[in-house]
């Protein structure tokens, strides 16, 4: 298939990650089934219109919500999680593998050694509420550059301690506002909001903002995960791509 727009390569250090727009990058993993055509049109339109990666709106400190709901306030059941939580997440590691030059594990302290980014953004939940908070974390791009993703990489799959899983394409993974966030409103990320580290992907709806992160795998296909639709949510009727 010919490229709709010349494939652009995004060079960052020694690593080239393809975040450009080509025809094969306009089809989301959940393109099949009843809603597939709709999902594909939405995703393709966003990727064509937004390929310059515009930033999500950022707010000022005085606009931060005093009451940010926490969905799933129940703690993850996991025994390791619970004991590590009381120990300040000392044993927690984020593993990164798949199509990377250097499969790695990052402790919380490791992640905090990278330059951080702080942003005040609006979280928009598909269930009809929204709230503004300040998030601090390491850009996902820094971690992907550190492990060295291979040029054929297409998705980053993310797994959570509570069993949620989802994936991002390279455009969202390398978006400057996509963070592995460990801070919220100037403090450590609270447990109900996904401690020790959650994803902030500011151009997508709430459910893509995974909490309780545990591991990431870089892949060139969504087929080997679950039913091949790229996300647990997509298998339950939500769109894999939830761009706003
Ligand atoms: N691991 C995990 N991530 C998750 C969820 C969850 O239940 N488990 N809920 C999602 C939904 S639907 C929303 S709206 C936000 C809620 O984030 P909050 O609890 O910080 O408000 O987290 C998202 N990420
Ligand atoms: Mo949500």
Tab-separated table of C-alpha atoms and ligand atoms in Angstrom:
chain	number	residue	atom	x	y	z
A	1	UNK	CA	0.000	0.000	0.000
A	2	UNK	CA	1.389	3.416	-0.835
A	3	UNK	CA	1.958	5.927	1.908
A	4	UNK	CA	-0.738	8.563	2.316
A	5	UNK	CA	1.755	10.949	3.742
A	6	UNK	CA	5.427	10.319	3.417
A	7	UNK	CA	6.528	8.161	6.288
A	8	UNK	CA	8.489	10.312	8.646
A	9	UNK	CA	11.055	8.990	10.979
A	10	UNK	CA	11.530	10.460	14.350
A	11	UNK	CA	15.144	10.254	15.336
A	12	UNK	CA	15.979	10.416	18.951
A	13	UNK	CA	19.539	9.654	19.819
A	14	UNK	CA	20.404	6.447	18.093
A	15	UNK	CA	16.823	5.281	18.035
A	16	UNK	CA	14.402	5.610	15.182
A	17	UNK	CA	10.776	5.078	16.105
A	18	UNK	CA	8.275	5.280	13.370
A	19	UNK	CA	5.580	7.678	14.492
A	20	UNK	CA	4.667	8.917	11.048
A	21	UNK	CA	1.463	8.382	9.199
A	22	UNK	CA	1.316	5.669	6.598
A	23	UNK	CA	-1.662	3.720	5.363
A	24	UNK	CA	-0.798	0.706	7.481
A	25	UNK	CA	-0.759	2.998	10.510
A	26	UNK	CA	-4.360	4.067	9.977
A	27	UNK	CA	-5.992	0.794	10.941
A	28	UNK	CA	-6.549	0.192	14.668
A	29	UNK	CA	-6.312	-3.324	16.169
A	30	UNK	CA	-10.081	-3.398	16.795
A	31	UNK	CA	-10.964	-2.750	13.141
A	32	UNK	CA	-13.081	-5.901	12.849
A	33	UNK	CA	-16.606	-6.575	14.044
A	34	UNK	CA	-19.726	-4.493	14.378
A	35	UNK	CA	-18.068	-1.199	15.298
A	36	UNK	CA	-14.860	-1.767	13.373
A	37	UNK	CA	-15.571	0.650	10.557
A	38	UNK	CA	-16.420	3.425	12.986
A	39	UNK	CA	-13.304	2.764	15.067
A	40	UNK	CA	-11.157	2.785	11.925
A	41	UNK	CA	-12.615	6.050	10.623
A	42	UNK	CA	-12.109	7.811	13.953
A	43	UNK	CA	-8.570	6.575	14.349
A	44	UNK	CA	-7.571	7.296	10.749
A	45	UNK	CA	-9.072	10.792	10.891
A	46	UNK	CA	-7.211	11.607	14.103
A	47	UNK	CA	-3.931	10.252	12.859
A	48	UNK	CA	-4.224	12.199	9.598
A	49	UNK	CA	-5.383	15.446	11.165
A	50	UNK	CA	-3.227	15.315	14.262
A	51	UNK	CA	0.000	13.873	12.958
A	52	UNK	CA	1.893	16.906	14.155
A	53	UNK	CA	1.134	15.802	17.697
A	54	UNK	CA	-0.618	18.863	19.106
A	55	UNK	CA	-0.543	19.144	22.852
A	56	UNK	CA	-3.594	18.620	25.021
A	57	UNK	CA	-4.646	21.795	26.805
A	58	UNK	CA	-2.802	22.547	30.025
A	59	UNK	CA	-4.360	24.451	32.911
A	60	UNK	CA	-3.176	26.702	35.697
A	61	UNK	CA	-2.682	25.678	39.334
A	62	UNK	CA	-5.837	27.427	40.515
A	63	UNK	CA	-7.894	25.269	38.145
A	64	UNK	CA	-6.862	22.000	39.811
A	65	UNK	CA	-9.939	20.103	41.031
A	66	UNK	CA	-10.247	19.928	44.797
A	67	UNK	CA	-11.998	16.611	44.450
A	68	UNK	CA	-10.578	14.252	41.834
A	69	UNK	CA	-12.624	11.031	41.854
A	70	UNK	CA	-10.727	7.792	42.222
A	71	UNK	CA	-12.308	5.003	40.247
A	72	UNK	CA	-11.500	1.539	41.588
A	73	UNK	CA	-10.578	2.802	45.014
A	74	UNK	CA	-10.288	-0.818	46.099
A	75	UNK	CA	-6.639	-1.795	46.317
A	76	UNK	CA	-5.286	-4.333	43.880
A	77	UNK	CA	-5.703	-7.759	45.507
A	78	UNK	CA	-2.152	-8.765	44.789
A	79	UNK	CA	-0.200	-9.771	47.949
A	80	UNK	CA	3.124	-8.529	46.625
A	81	UNK	CA	1.538	-5.194	45.793
A	82	UNK	CA	0.088	-4.816	49.265
A	83	UNK	CA	3.282	-5.588	51.145
A	84	UNK	CA	5.364	-3.471	48.787
A	85	UNK	CA	2.910	-0.612	49.222
A	86	UNK	CA	3.544	-0.517	52.954
A	87	UNK	CA	7.282	-0.530	52.176
A	88	UNK	CA	6.997	2.524	49.938
A	89	UNK	CA	7.149	0.489	46.706
A	90	UNK	CA	10.809	-0.356	47.233
A	91	UNK	CA	10.541	-3.687	45.409
A	92	UNK	CA	8.305	-2.469	42.596
A	93	UNK	CA	9.809	-2.736	39.122
A	94	UNK	CA	8.547	-1.803	35.699
A	95	UNK	CA	9.789	-4.372	33.225
A	96	UNK	CA	10.178	-3.429	29.573
A	97	UNK	CA	10.714	-6.077	26.917
A	98	UNK	CA	9.706	-7.096	23.404
A	99	UNK	CA	11.171	-5.345	20.366
A	100	UNK	CA	13.810	-3.485	22.310
A	101	UNK	CA	17.591	-3.537	22.189
A	102	UNK	CA	17.943	-3.720	25.986
A	103	UNK	CA	15.127	-5.433	27.940
A	104	UNK	CA	15.173	-3.641	31.285
A	105	UNK	CA	13.681	-3.246	34.721
A	106	UNK	CA	13.146	0.160	36.266
A	107	UNK	CA	12.657	0.839	39.954
A	108	UNK	CA	10.791	3.932	41.058
A	109	UNK	CA	14.146	5.527	41.871
A	110	UNK	CA	15.418	4.663	38.373
A	111	UNK	CA	12.441	6.399	36.775
A	112	UNK	CA	12.961	9.447	38.961
A	113	UNK	CA	16.491	9.843	37.638
A	114	UNK	CA	15.238	10.859	34.217
A	115	UNK	CA	14.248	14.481	33.613
A	116	UNK	CA	10.643	14.812	34.741
A	117	UNK	CA	7.750	16.626	33.193
A	118	UNK	CA	4.902	18.247	35.122
A	119	UNK	CA	1.618	19.126	33.446
A	120	UNK	CA	-1.844	20.207	34.584
A	121	UNK	CA	-4.435	18.513	32.422
A	122	UNK	CA	-8.052	17.439	32.348
A	123	UNK	CA	-8.892	13.778	32.774
A	124	UNK	CA	-12.064	12.926	30.881
A	125	UNK	CA	-13.774	9.696	31.878
A	126	UNK	CA	-16.040	7.986	29.391
A	127	UNK	CA	-18.571	7.661	32.225
A	128	UNK	CA	-19.274	11.365	32.097
A	129	UNK	CA	-17.047	13.114	34.601
A	130	UNK	CA	-13.864	15.077	34.264
A	131	UNK	CA	-11.322	16.551	36.652
A	132	UNK	CA	-8.122	18.558	36.497
A	133	UNK	CA	-4.897	17.540	38.199
A	134	UNK	CA	-1.192	18.157	38.039
A	135	UNK	CA	0.822	15.130	37.000
A	136	UNK	CA	4.554	14.599	37.320
A	137	UNK	CA	6.463	11.784	35.738
A	138	UNK	CA	8.959	10.647	33.186
A	139	UNK	CA	7.957	10.967	29.536
A	140	UNK	CA	7.321	7.462	28.180
A	141	UNK	CA	9.556	8.435	25.239
A	142	UNK	CA	12.567	8.706	27.595
A	143	UNK	CA	12.080	5.156	28.804
A	144	UNK	CA	11.519	3.832	25.280
A	145	UNK	CA	14.650	5.607	24.097
A	146	UNK	CA	16.595	4.163	27.016
A	147	UNK	CA	15.673	0.592	26.080
A	148	UNK	CA	16.105	1.260	22.368
A	149	UNK	CA	13.012	0.292	20.467
A	150	UNK	CA	13.402	-1.420	17.135
A	151	UNK	CA	12.224	0.327	13.953
A	152	UNK	CA	9.429	-2.151	13.232
A	153	UNK	CA	7.793	-1.430	16.607
A	154	UNK	CA	4.140	-0.493	16.277
A	155	UNK	CA	2.595	-0.790	19.725
A	156	UNK	CA	3.518	-0.551	23.360
A	157	UNK	CA	1.463	-2.976	25.435
A	158	UNK	CA	1.029	-2.099	29.102
A	159	UNK	CA	0.024	-4.441	31.907
A	160	UNK	CA	-1.320	-3.441	35.297
A	161	UNK	CA	-1.163	-5.110	38.682
A	162	UNK	CA	-4.973	-5.343	38.802
A	163	UNK	CA	-5.116	-7.195	35.484
A	164	UNK	CA	-6.006	-4.320	33.158
A	165	UNK	CA	-4.048	-4.174	29.924
A	166	UNK	CA	-4.052	-1.899	26.911
A	167	UNK	CA	-1.749	-0.642	24.197
A	168	UNK	CA	-0.648	2.604	22.581
A	169	UNK	CA	0.547	3.247	19.066
A	170	UNK	CA	3.902	4.946	18.595
A	171	UNK	CA	2.333	8.362	18.033
A	172	UNK	CA	0.799	8.313	21.508
A	173	UNK	CA	3.759	6.529	23.089
A	174	UNK	CA	6.128	9.276	21.880
A	175	UNK	CA	3.725	12.164	22.438
A	176	UNK	CA	5.492	14.716	24.667
A	177	UNK	CA	2.652	14.670	27.226
A	178	UNK	CA	2.531	10.891	27.558
A	179	UNK	CA	3.987	10.209	30.997
A	180	UNK	CA	4.741	7.415	33.367
A	181	UNK	CA	3.415	9.499	36.232
A	182	UNK	CA	4.587	9.022	39.818
A	183	UNK	CA	3.360	12.339	41.197
A	184	UNK	CA	-0.049	13.978	41.477
A	185	UNK	CA	-0.671	17.523	42.676
A	186	UNK	CA	2.863	17.812	44.015
A	187	UNK	CA	2.856	14.585	46.067
A	188	UNK	CA	3.575	10.933	45.445
A	189	UNK	CA	0.859	9.394	43.309
A	190	UNK	CA	-1.798	8.166	45.783
A	191	UNK	CA	-2.665	4.474	45.826
A	192	UNK	CA	-6.304	4.979	44.701
A	193	UNK	CA	-4.977	6.847	41.655
A	194	UNK	CA	-2.652	4.031	40.630
A	195	UNK	CA	0.534	4.161	42.724
A	196	UNK	CA	3.364	3.811	42.303
A	197	UNK	CA	3.209	4.641	38.586
A	198	UNK	CA	0.345	5.215	36.167
A	199	UNK	CA	0.097	6.198	32.554
A	200	UNK	CA	-1.013	9.671	31.516
A	201	UNK	CA	-1.992	9.752	27.869
A	202	UNK	CA	-3.570	13.147	27.651
A	203	UNK	CA	-5.130	12.922	24.236
A	204	UNK	CA	-7.254	9.918	25.144
A	205	UNK	CA	-10.212	9.201	27.405
A	206	UNK	CA	-9.899	8.156	31.036
A	207	UNK	CA	-9.855	4.407	30.559
A	208	UNK	CA	-6.632	4.537	28.519
A	209	UNK	CA	-4.867	6.144	31.509
A	210	UNK	CA	-3.797	2.890	33.098
A	211	UNK	CA	-3.089	2.742	36.810
A	212	UNK	CA	-0.829	0.341	38.796
A	213	UNK	CA	1.597	-0.234	35.937
A	214	UNK	CA	3.702	-3.351	36.066
A	215	UNK	CA	5.212	-4.099	32.656
A	216	UNK	CA	5.441	-2.950	29.068
A	217	UNK	CA	6.096	-4.934	25.913
A	218	UNK	CA	6.953	-3.370	22.568
A	219	UNK	CA	5.450	-5.265	19.617
A	220	UNK	CA	4.849	-5.005	15.899
A	221	UNK	CA	1.435	-6.655	16.126
A	222	UNK	CA	-1.585	-6.687	18.399
A	223	UNK	CA	-2.563	-10.189	17.323
A	224	UNK	CA	-0.852	-12.128	20.069
A	225	UNK	CA	-2.626	-10.307	22.895
A	226	UNK	CA	-6.025	-11.506	24.067
A	227	UNK	CA	-8.388	-11.545	21.125
A	228	UNK	CA	-6.109	-9.308	19.071
A	229	UNK	CA	-7.996	-6.065	19.596
A	230	UNK	CA	-5.177	-4.293	21.397
A	231	UNK	CA	-6.877	-3.778	24.746
A	232	UNK	CA	-8.939	-5.456	27.378
A	233	UNK	CA	-11.372	-2.546	27.057
A	234	UNK	CA	-11.706	-3.096	23.311
A	235	UNK	CA	-12.752	-6.677	24.019
A	236	UNK	CA	-15.484	-5.317	26.271
A	237	UNK	CA	-16.958	-2.885	23.778
A	238	UNK	CA	-14.812	0.225	24.291
A	239	UNK	CA	-12.883	1.633	21.381
A	240	UNK	CA	-9.163	0.781	21.434
A	241	UNK	CA	-8.475	4.325	20.278
A	242	UNK	CA	-10.176	6.825	22.557
A	243	UNK	CA	-8.799	10.069	21.172
A	244	UNK	CA	-10.121	13.411	22.358
B	1	LIG	N1	-5.272	-0.521	36.165
B	1	LIG	C1	-6.358	0.240	36.039
B	1	LIG	N2	-6.263	1.381	35.328
B	1	LIG	C2	-7.348	2.171	35.194
B	1	LIG	C3	-8.601	1.821	35.715
B	1	LIG	C4	-8.652	0.618	36.488
B	1	LIG	O1	-9.684	0.263	37.039
B	1	LIG	N3	-7.521	-0.146	36.620
B	1	LIG	N4	-9.706	2.630	35.515
B	1	LIG	C5	-9.609	3.544	34.357
B	1	LIG	C6	-10.664	4.532	34.264
B	1	LIG	S1	-12.125	4.076	33.548
B	1	LIG	C7	-10.456	5.832	34.635
B	1	LIG	S2	-11.616	7.033	34.403
B	1	LIG	C8	-9.216	6.229	35.320
B	1	LIG	C9	-9.540	6.731	36.695
B	1	LIG	O2	-8.409	7.283	37.285
B	1	LIG	P1	-8.520	7.833	38.757
B	1	LIG	O3	-8.868	6.690	39.662
B	1	LIG	O4	-7.210	8.444	39.055
B	1	LIG	O5	-9.634	8.848	38.754
B	1	LIG	O6	-8.283	5.173	35.435
B	1	LIG	C10	-8.278	4.263	34.364
B	1	LIG	N5	-7.203	3.333	34.519
B	2	LIG	MO1	-13.170	6.066	33.101
